[in-house]
Amino acid sequence: MLNVVFLDLELCDHVQRQNLAAEVMFRGTHWLQHSCQINLVKSREYGASFLRRQGCSILSSFVRSLERKTCLRLCTVLWHSMDLTSSQHSHLQNELIRELERQEGGKEEDEQIVAEIMRRRFFPPLITHKAWEGFHFAGHEIRITEATDCYGAVVWPSALVLCYFLETNSKQYNLVDKNVIEIGAGTGLVSIVASLLGALVTATDLPELLGNLQHNVLQNTKLKCKHQPRVKELSWGIDLEKNFPRSSCHFDYIMAADVVYHHPFLDELLLTFDHLCENDTVILWAMKFRLDKENQFVGRFQTLFDLEVISHFPSLNITLYKAMRKGKMKARPSKLAV
C-alpha cells in the first residue's frame, strides 16, 4: 500500500503531490485528523508555516508503525510539497530522526516491561477438568479459575498491568489497611493482589459473576491476608446509594481494569465512579484502547476527574491512569512510565 502511495507521489505534479501527501498524513494520524483538519491541503504557505511551527509532532503517532527509511521518504515528499527551504528541510529531518530514535528507545523499554509482566503468568502443566491460569504476584502463586463464555470470567492483560504496578510501586502506593473497592472485578485477580498487599478490599461485579469471583478470592486469600476481602454485587448505576451509602462507605482507592469496552453501560459506569469517589479517593484505572466510540469515554471521564497517565504500553494499547476529583490531584512521580 505504501509503495503504491510513494509511486503515485513521485508521478504526480506539484499540487497533486501536496494533496496526496497530506491525505496520507490525514488518514495516518488521529492527531492530524482532529487538530489540523487537513489544513495542509488548503495552502502551501500555511502548510509550510504549520510544519515549521510543529516540527515533527504531527508524525509522532504515525511513525510508530513505519520503518525509519519509509517514514523519512514520506516526510521528504511532504516537505518538498510545502516549498520549505533547504535549511528548514534539514532541520525538520534532524528533528524527525531524533524523534524516531526516542520512540525506538521507548518501544524497546515498553517491550521489556511487557515481557516482564507476561512472565508473571503460567499455565497448568496438564489439562484439567476446570480451566485455570496461574500468576505470580506479591510473593504468592495465584490460581484463577476462568470461563470463556463471558468477558467477566477471563483475565485480560489490563488486569496484569495493574497488578504489576501495585506490586512494583507498593511503597509509593501503600495499600496496607487502605479501604479499596474494585469495580468490574471479573475473576478477582486485582482484588486478590491488593488484598495480599494488605488492603481491605471489596471486590464487586454483576450477580452472575459473583460465584466464580468468590471462589477465586477465597481460594487465593484465605489465611494469607491481613484483611479477608469481601465480594459484593455492584451493577453499575443501580441502587448505588442503597448498597454503597456515601455516609458510611469511604474508599481510599477505586480500582478498575478493562471496564471500558463495547457495552451499553458507559453512562452507568461514569455514574458509579462519581458515586464511589470522594475528595481524597484515588482511582487507578487500566484502560485498553479499542474503538473510537468507547475511547471517547476518557474525555467524558475528564469532565468530573483530573487524569494523569502513570504508564503507557503501546504494544498492548493499554494506558494506566491515576485519577482524582477535579482540583484534588497532587502530582506524584511515576516509576512505570514508558
CSV table of C-alpha atoms in Angstrom, one decimal:
chain,number,residue,atom,x,y,z
A,1,MET,CA,0.0,0.0,0.0
A,2,LEU,CA,2.7,2.5,1.0
A,3,ASN,CA,4.8,1.6,-2.1
A,4,VAL,CA,1.8,2.4,-4.3
A,5,VAL,CA,1.4,5.7,-2.5
A,6,PHE,CA,5.0,6.6,-3.0
A,7,LEU,CA,4.9,5.7,-6.6
A,8,ASP,CA,1.9,8.0,-7.0
A,9,LEU,CA,3.6,10.8,-5.2
A,10,GLU,CA,6.6,10.7,-7.4
A,11,LEU,CA,4.5,10.7,-10.6
A,12,CYS,CA,2.1,13.4,-9.5
A,13,ASP,CA,2.5,17.1,-10.3
A,14,HIS,CA,3.3,19.6,-7.5
A,15,VAL,CA,-0.3,20.3,-6.4
A,16,GLN,CA,-1.3,16.6,-6.6
A,17,ARG,CA,1.7,15.6,-4.6
A,18,GLN,CA,0.7,18.1,-1.9
A,19,ASN,CA,-2.9,16.9,-1.8
A,20,LEU,CA,-2.0,13.2,-1.8
A,21,ALA,CA,0.8,13.6,0.8
A,22,ALA,CA,-1.5,15.5,3.1
A,23,GLU,CA,-4.2,12.9,2.6
A,24,VAL,CA,-1.9,10.1,3.6
A,25,MET,CA,-0.9,12.0,6.7
A,26,PHE,CA,-4.5,12.8,7.4
A,27,ARG,CA,-5.6,9.2,7.3
A,28,GLY,CA,-2.5,8.0,9.1
A,29,THR,CA,-2.8,10.1,12.3
A,30,HIS,CA,-5.7,10.8,14.6
A,31,TRP,CA,-3.8,13.9,15.8
A,32,LEU,CA,-3.7,15.4,12.3
A,33,GLN,CA,-7.4,14.4,11.7
A,34,HIS,CA,-8.7,16.1,14.8
A,35,SER,CA,-6.2,19.0,15.3
A,36,CYS,CA,-5.4,20.1,11.7
A,37,GLN,CA,-8.5,19.1,9.8
A,38,ILE,CA,-6.4,18.7,6.6
A,39,ASN,CA,-5.4,22.4,6.6
A,40,LEU,CA,-2.2,21.3,4.9
A,41,VAL,CA,-4.1,21.0,1.7
A,42,LYS,CA,-5.6,24.5,1.9
A,43,SER,CA,-2.5,26.5,1.4
A,44,ARG,CA,1.2,25.7,0.8
A,45,GLU,CA,2.1,28.9,2.6
A,46,TYR,CA,0.0,27.9,5.6
A,47,GLY,CA,1.3,24.3,5.4
A,48,ALA,CA,4.9,25.4,5.4
A,49,SER,CA,4.3,27.7,8.4
A,50,PHE,CA,2.4,25.0,10.2
A,51,LEU,CA,5.2,22.4,9.7
A,52,ARG,CA,7.9,24.9,10.8
A,53,ARG,CA,5.9,25.6,14.0
A,54,GLN,CA,5.0,22.0,14.8
A,55,GLY,CA,8.3,20.3,13.7
A,56,CYS,CA,7.8,16.5,13.8
A,57,SER,CA,4.9,16.4,16.3
A,58,ILE,CA,2.3,15.6,13.6
A,59,LEU,CA,4.2,12.5,12.8
A,60,SER,CA,4.6,11.2,16.3
A,61,SER,CA,1.7,8.7,16.2
A,62,PHE,CA,2.2,7.8,12.5
A,63,VAL,CA,5.9,6.9,12.6
A,64,ARG,CA,5.5,4.2,15.3
A,65,SER,CA,4.1,2.0,12.5
A,66,LEU,CA,6.6,2.8,9.9
A,67,GLU,CA,10.2,1.8,9.1
A,68,ARG,CA,12.6,4.7,9.6
A,69,LYS,CA,13.5,4.8,5.8
A,70,THR,CA,9.9,4.7,4.8
A,71,CYS,CA,9.0,7.4,7.2
A,72,LEU,CA,11.8,9.7,6.1
A,73,ARG,CA,10.9,9.2,2.5
A,74,LEU,CA,7.2,10.1,3.1
A,75,CYS,CA,8.3,13.2,5.0
A,76,THR,CA,10.7,14.3,2.3
A,77,VAL,CA,7.9,14.2,-0.3
A,78,LEU,CA,5.6,16.0,2.0
A,79,TRP,CA,8.1,18.7,3.0
A,80,HIS,CA,9.1,19.3,-0.7
A,81,SER,CA,5.4,19.8,-1.5
A,82,MET,CA,5.3,22.6,1.2
A,83,ASP,CA,8.1,24.6,-0.5
A,84,LEU,CA,10.4,24.5,2.5
A,85,THR,CA,13.9,26.0,2.2
A,86,SER,CA,16.8,23.5,2.4
A,87,SER,CA,17.7,24.7,5.9
A,88,GLN,CA,14.1,24.2,7.1
A,89,HIS,CA,14.0,20.8,5.5
A,90,SER,CA,17.3,19.7,7.1
A,91,HIS,CA,16.1,21.0,10.5
A,92,LEU,CA,12.9,19.0,10.3
A,93,GLN,CA,14.7,15.9,9.1
A,94,ASN,CA,17.1,16.1,12.0
A,95,GLU,CA,14.1,16.6,14.4
A,96,LEU,CA,12.4,13.6,12.9
A,97,ILE,CA,15.5,11.4,13.3
A,98,ARG,CA,15.7,12.3,16.9
A,99,GLU,CA,12.0,11.6,17.4
A,100,LEU,CA,12.4,8.2,15.7
A,101,GLU,CA,15.4,7.3,17.9
A,102,ARG,CA,13.4,8.4,21.0
A,103,GLN,CA,10.4,6.3,20.0
A,104,GLU,CA,12.6,3.3,19.2
A,105,GLY,CA,14.2,3.5,22.6
A,106,GLY,CA,10.7,3.8,24.2
A,107,LYS,CA,9.5,0.8,22.2
A,108,GLU,CA,12.4,-1.3,23.5
A,109,GLU,CA,11.6,-0.3,27.1
A,110,ASP,CA,7.9,-1.0,26.5
A,111,GLU,CA,8.6,-4.5,25.2
A,112,GLN,CA,10.9,-5.3,28.1
A,113,ILE,CA,8.4,-4.3,30.8
A,114,VAL,CA,5.5,-6.0,29.0
A,115,ALA,CA,7.6,-9.2,28.7
A,116,GLU,CA,8.3,-9.0,32.5
A,117,ILE,CA,4.6,-8.6,33.2
A,118,MET,CA,3.6,-11.5,31.0
A,119,ARG,CA,6.2,-13.7,32.7
A,120,ARG,CA,4.1,-13.5,35.8
A,121,ARG,CA,1.5,-15.7,34.1
A,122,PHE,CA,1.8,-19.5,33.9
A,123,PHE,CA,-0.4,-22.4,32.9
A,124,PRO,CA,-1.1,-25.8,34.3
A,125,PRO,CA,1.3,-28.5,33.0
A,126,LEU,CA,-1.6,-30.8,32.4
A,127,ILE,CA,-5.1,-30.3,31.1
A,128,THR,CA,-7.6,-30.3,34.0
A,129,HIS,CA,-11.3,-30.6,34.1
A,130,LYS,CA,-11.6,-26.9,35.1
A,131,ALA,CA,-9.7,-24.2,33.2
A,132,TRP,CA,-7.4,-22.1,35.3
A,133,GLU,CA,-4.4,-19.8,34.9
A,134,GLY,CA,-1.6,-19.1,37.4
A,135,PHE,CA,0.1,-15.8,38.3
A,136,HIS,CA,3.0,-14.8,40.5
A,137,PHE,CA,2.3,-11.5,42.3
A,138,ALA,CA,3.0,-10.2,45.8
A,139,GLY,CA,5.2,-13.2,46.6
A,140,HIS,CA,2.3,-15.7,46.1
A,141,GLU,CA,1.2,-18.1,43.5
A,142,ILE,CA,-2.3,-17.2,42.5
A,143,ARG,CA,-4.6,-19.6,40.6
A,144,ILE,CA,-7.5,-18.1,38.8
A,145,THR,CA,-10.5,-20.2,37.6
A,146,GLU,CA,-11.8,-18.9,34.3
A,147,ALA,CA,-14.6,-19.4,31.9
A,148,THR,CA,-14.7,-18.5,28.2
A,149,ASP,CA,-18.4,-17.8,27.8
A,150,CYS,CA,-18.3,-14.2,29.1
A,151,TYR,CA,-15.9,-11.2,29.4
A,152,GLY,CA,-16.0,-11.1,33.2
A,153,ALA,CA,-14.7,-14.6,33.7
A,154,VAL,CA,-11.4,-14.1,31.8
A,155,VAL,CA,-8.2,-12.4,32.9
A,156,TRP,CA,-7.4,-9.6,30.5
A,157,PRO,CA,-3.9,-8.0,30.1
A,158,SER,CA,-5.1,-4.8,31.7
A,159,ALA,CA,-5.5,-6.6,35.0
A,160,LEU,CA,-1.9,-7.9,34.8
A,161,VAL,CA,-0.7,-4.3,34.1
A,162,LEU,CA,-2.5,-3.0,37.2
A,163,CYS,CA,-1.3,-5.9,39.4
A,164,TYR,CA,2.3,-5.4,38.3
A,165,PHE,CA,2.0,-1.7,39.1
A,166,LEU,CA,0.6,-2.3,42.5
A,167,GLU,CA,3.4,-4.8,43.4
A,168,THR,CA,6.3,-2.7,42.0
A,169,ASN,CA,5.0,0.6,43.5
A,170,SER,CA,3.9,-0.7,46.9
A,171,LYS,CA,5.9,2.0,48.7
A,172,GLN,CA,4.5,4.9,46.7
A,173,TYR,CA,1.0,3.4,46.7
A,174,ASN,CA,1.0,1.7,50.1
A,175,LEU,CA,-2.2,-0.3,50.4
A,176,VAL,CA,-1.8,-1.6,53.9
A,177,ASP,CA,-5.0,-1.0,55.9
A,178,LYS,CA,-6.4,1.0,53.0
A,179,ASN,CA,-10.0,0.6,52.0
A,180,VAL,CA,-10.2,-0.5,48.3
A,181,ILE,CA,-13.0,-1.2,46.0
A,182,GLU,CA,-12.6,-2.9,42.6
A,183,ILE,CA,-15.4,-2.4,40.1
A,184,GLY,CA,-15.8,-4.9,37.4
A,185,ALA,CA,-13.6,-7.3,39.3
A,186,GLY,CA,-14.3,-10.2,37.0
A,187,THR,CA,-12.1,-13.2,38.0
A,188,GLY,CA,-10.8,-11.2,41.0
A,189,LEU,CA,-7.0,-11.0,40.2
A,190,VAL,CA,-6.6,-7.3,41.0
A,191,SER,CA,-8.6,-7.6,44.2
A,192,ILE,CA,-6.6,-10.6,45.3
A,193,VAL,CA,-3.3,-8.8,44.7
A,194,ALA,CA,-4.5,-5.8,46.5
A,195,SER,CA,-5.5,-8.0,49.5
A,196,LEU,CA,-2.2,-9.7,49.5
A,197,LEU,CA,-0.6,-6.3,49.7
A,198,GLY,CA,-2.5,-5.5,52.9
A,199,ALA,CA,-5.6,-3.7,51.7
A,200,LEU,CA,-9.2,-4.2,53.0
A,201,VAL,CA,-10.8,-5.0,49.6
A,202,THR,CA,-14.3,-5.1,48.3
A,203,ALA,CA,-14.5,-7.0,45.0
A,204,THR,CA,-17.6,-6.2,43.0
A,205,ASP,CA,-19.3,-7.3,39.8
A,206,LEU,CA,-22.6,-8.5,38.3
A,207,PRO,CA,-24.6,-11.1,40.2
A,208,GLU,CA,-23.9,-13.8,37.6
A,209,LEU,CA,-20.2,-13.5,38.1
A,210,LEU,CA,-20.1,-13.5,41.9
A,211,GLY,CA,-19.8,-17.3,42.3
A,212,ASN,CA,-16.6,-17.6,40.4
A,213,LEU,CA,-15.3,-14.4,41.8
A,214,GLN,CA,-16.0,-15.6,45.4
A,215,HIS,CA,-14.3,-18.9,44.6
A,216,ASN,CA,-11.1,-17.2,43.3
A,217,VAL,CA,-10.9,-14.7,46.1
A,218,LEU,CA,-11.4,-17.2,48.9
A,219,GLN,CA,-9.0,-19.8,47.3
A,220,ASN,CA,-6.2,-17.3,47.0
A,221,THR,CA,-6.5,-15.2,50.1
A,222,LYS,CA,-7.7,-17.4,53.0
A,223,LEU,CA,-5.2,-17.2,55.8
A,224,LYS,CA,-2.9,-15.3,53.6
A,225,CYS,CA,-4.1,-11.7,54.1
A,226,LYS,CA,-4.3,-9.2,56.9
A,227,HIS,CA,-7.9,-8.4,55.9
A,228,GLN,CA,-10.2,-11.0,54.4
A,229,PRO,CA,-11.6,-9.4,51.2
A,230,ARG,CA,-15.3,-9.1,50.6
A,231,VAL,CA,-17.3,-9.9,47.5
A,232,LYS,CA,-20.3,-7.8,46.8
A,233,GLU,CA,-22.8,-7.3,43.9
A,234,LEU,CA,-22.5,-4.0,42.1
A,235,SER,CA,-24.4,-3.4,38.9
A,236,TRP,CA,-23.2,0.0,37.6
A,237,GLY,CA,-25.6,2.8,38.2
A,238,ILE,CA,-28.2,0.7,40.0
A,239,ASP,CA,-29.1,1.2,43.7
A,240,LEU,CA,-25.7,2.9,44.4
A,241,GLU,CA,-26.8,4.9,47.5
A,242,LYS,CA,-28.7,1.9,48.9
A,243,ASN,CA,-25.8,-0.6,48.5
A,244,PHE,CA,-22.9,1.8,49.0
A,245,PRO,CA,-24.2,4.8,51.0
A,246,ARG,CA,-21.9,7.8,50.9
A,247,SER,CA,-22.3,8.4,54.6
A,248,SER,CA,-20.7,5.1,55.6
A,249,CYS,CA,-18.7,3.9,52.5
A,250,HIS,CA,-15.3,5.6,52.2
A,251,PHE,CA,-12.8,4.2,49.8
A,252,ASP,CA,-9.1,5.2,49.7
A,253,TYR,CA,-8.8,3.6,46.3
A,254,ILE,CA,-11.1,2.6,43.4
A,255,MET,CA,-9.5,0.1,41.0
A,256,ALA,CA,-10.7,-0.8,37.6
A,257,ALA,CA,-9.1,-2.9,34.8
A,258,ASP,CA,-10.6,-3.1,31.3
A,259,VAL,CA,-14.0,-1.8,32.3
A,260,VAL,CA,-14.4,0.2,29.0
A,261,TYR,CA,-15.2,-1.9,26.0
A,262,HIS,CA,-18.2,-2.5,23.7
A,263,HIS,CA,-21.1,-2.4,26.2
A,264,PRO,CA,-24.1,-0.1,26.6
A,265,PHE,CA,-23.4,0.9,30.2
A,266,LEU,CA,-20.8,3.6,29.9
A,267,ASP,CA,-23.1,6.2,31.3
A,268,GLU,CA,-23.8,4.0,34.3
A,269,LEU,CA,-20.0,3.3,34.7
A,270,LEU,CA,-19.3,7.1,34.9
A,271,LEU,CA,-22.1,7.4,37.4
A,272,THR,CA,-20.6,4.7,39.5
A,273,PHE,CA,-17.2,6.3,39.5
A,274,ASP,CA,-18.8,9.5,40.5
A,275,HIS,CA,-20.8,8.0,43.4
A,276,LEU,CA,-17.9,6.0,44.9
A,277,CYS,CA,-15.2,8.7,44.6
A,278,GLU,CA,-14.8,11.2,47.4
A,279,ASN,CA,-12.5,14.1,47.5
A,280,ASP,CA,-9.4,12.1,48.7
A,281,THR,CA,-10.2,8.9,46.8
A,282,VAL,CA,-7.6,7.8,44.2
A,283,ILE,CA,-8.7,5.9,41.1
A,284,LEU,CA,-6.3,3.5,39.5
A,285,TRP,CA,-7.6,2.5,36.1
A,286,ALA,CA,-6.1,0.4,33.4
A,287,MET,CA,-7.6,1.2,30.0
A,288,LYS,CA,-7.4,-0.9,26.9
A,289,PHE,CA,-8.0,1.3,23.8
A,290,ARG,CA,-10.1,-0.3,21.2
A,291,LEU,CA,-12.9,1.5,19.2
A,292,ASP,CA,-13.3,5.3,19.0
A,293,LYS,CA,-16.8,5.2,20.5
A,294,GLU,CA,-15.5,3.5,23.6
A,295,ASN,CA,-12.3,5.5,23.7
A,296,GLN,CA,-14.3,8.7,23.9
A,297,PHE,CA,-15.2,7.7,27.5
A,298,VAL,CA,-11.9,9.1,28.6
A,299,GLY,CA,-13.0,12.6,27.6
A,300,ARG,CA,-16.3,12.3,29.4
A,301,PHE,CA,-14.5,10.9,32.5
A,302,GLN,CA,-12.3,14.1,32.5
A,303,THR,CA,-15.4,16.3,32.9
A,304,LEU,CA,-15.5,15.0,36.5
A,305,PHE,CA,-12.0,13.9,37.3
A,306,ASP,CA,-8.4,15.0,36.8
A,307,LEU,CA,-6.5,12.4,34.9
A,308,GLU,CA,-2.8,11.5,35.0
A,309,VAL,CA,-1.0,8.9,32.8
A,310,ILE,CA,1.0,6.7,35.1
A,311,SER,CA,2.3,4.4,32.4
A,312,HIS,CA,1.6,3.6,28.7
A,313,PHE,CA,2.2,0.3,26.9
A,314,PRO,CA,1.9,0.9,23.1
A,315,SER,CA,2.5,-2.8,22.3
A,316,LEU,CA,-0.6,-3.7,24.4
A,317,ASN,CA,-2.5,-0.5,23.6
A,318,ILE,CA,-3.1,-0.1,27.3
A,319,THR,CA,-2.7,3.0,29.4
A,320,LEU,CA,-2.7,3.1,33.2
A,321,TYR,CA,-4.3,6.2,34.7
A,322,LYS,CA,-4.4,7.8,38.1
A,323,ALA,CA,-7.5,10.0,38.7
A,324,MET,CA,-9.0,12.1,41.4
A,325,ARG,CA,-11.8,14.6,41.8
A,326,LYS,CA,-11.3,17.8,39.9
A,327,GLY,CA,-8.8,20.0,41.7
A,328,LYS,CA,-7.7,17.4,44.2
A,329,MET,CA,-4.8,15.8,42.3
A,330,LYS,CA,-1.3,16.2,43.7
A,331,ALA,CA,1.4,15.4,41.2
A,332,ARG,CA,3.4,12.3,42.0
A,333,PRO,CA,6.4,10.9,40.1
A,334,SER,CA,5.7,7.7,38.2
A,335,LYS,CA,8.0,4.7,38.3
A,336,LEU,CA,6.4,2.8,35.4
A,337,ALA,CA,6.2,5.4,32.7
A,338,VAL,CA,7.1,4.2,29.2
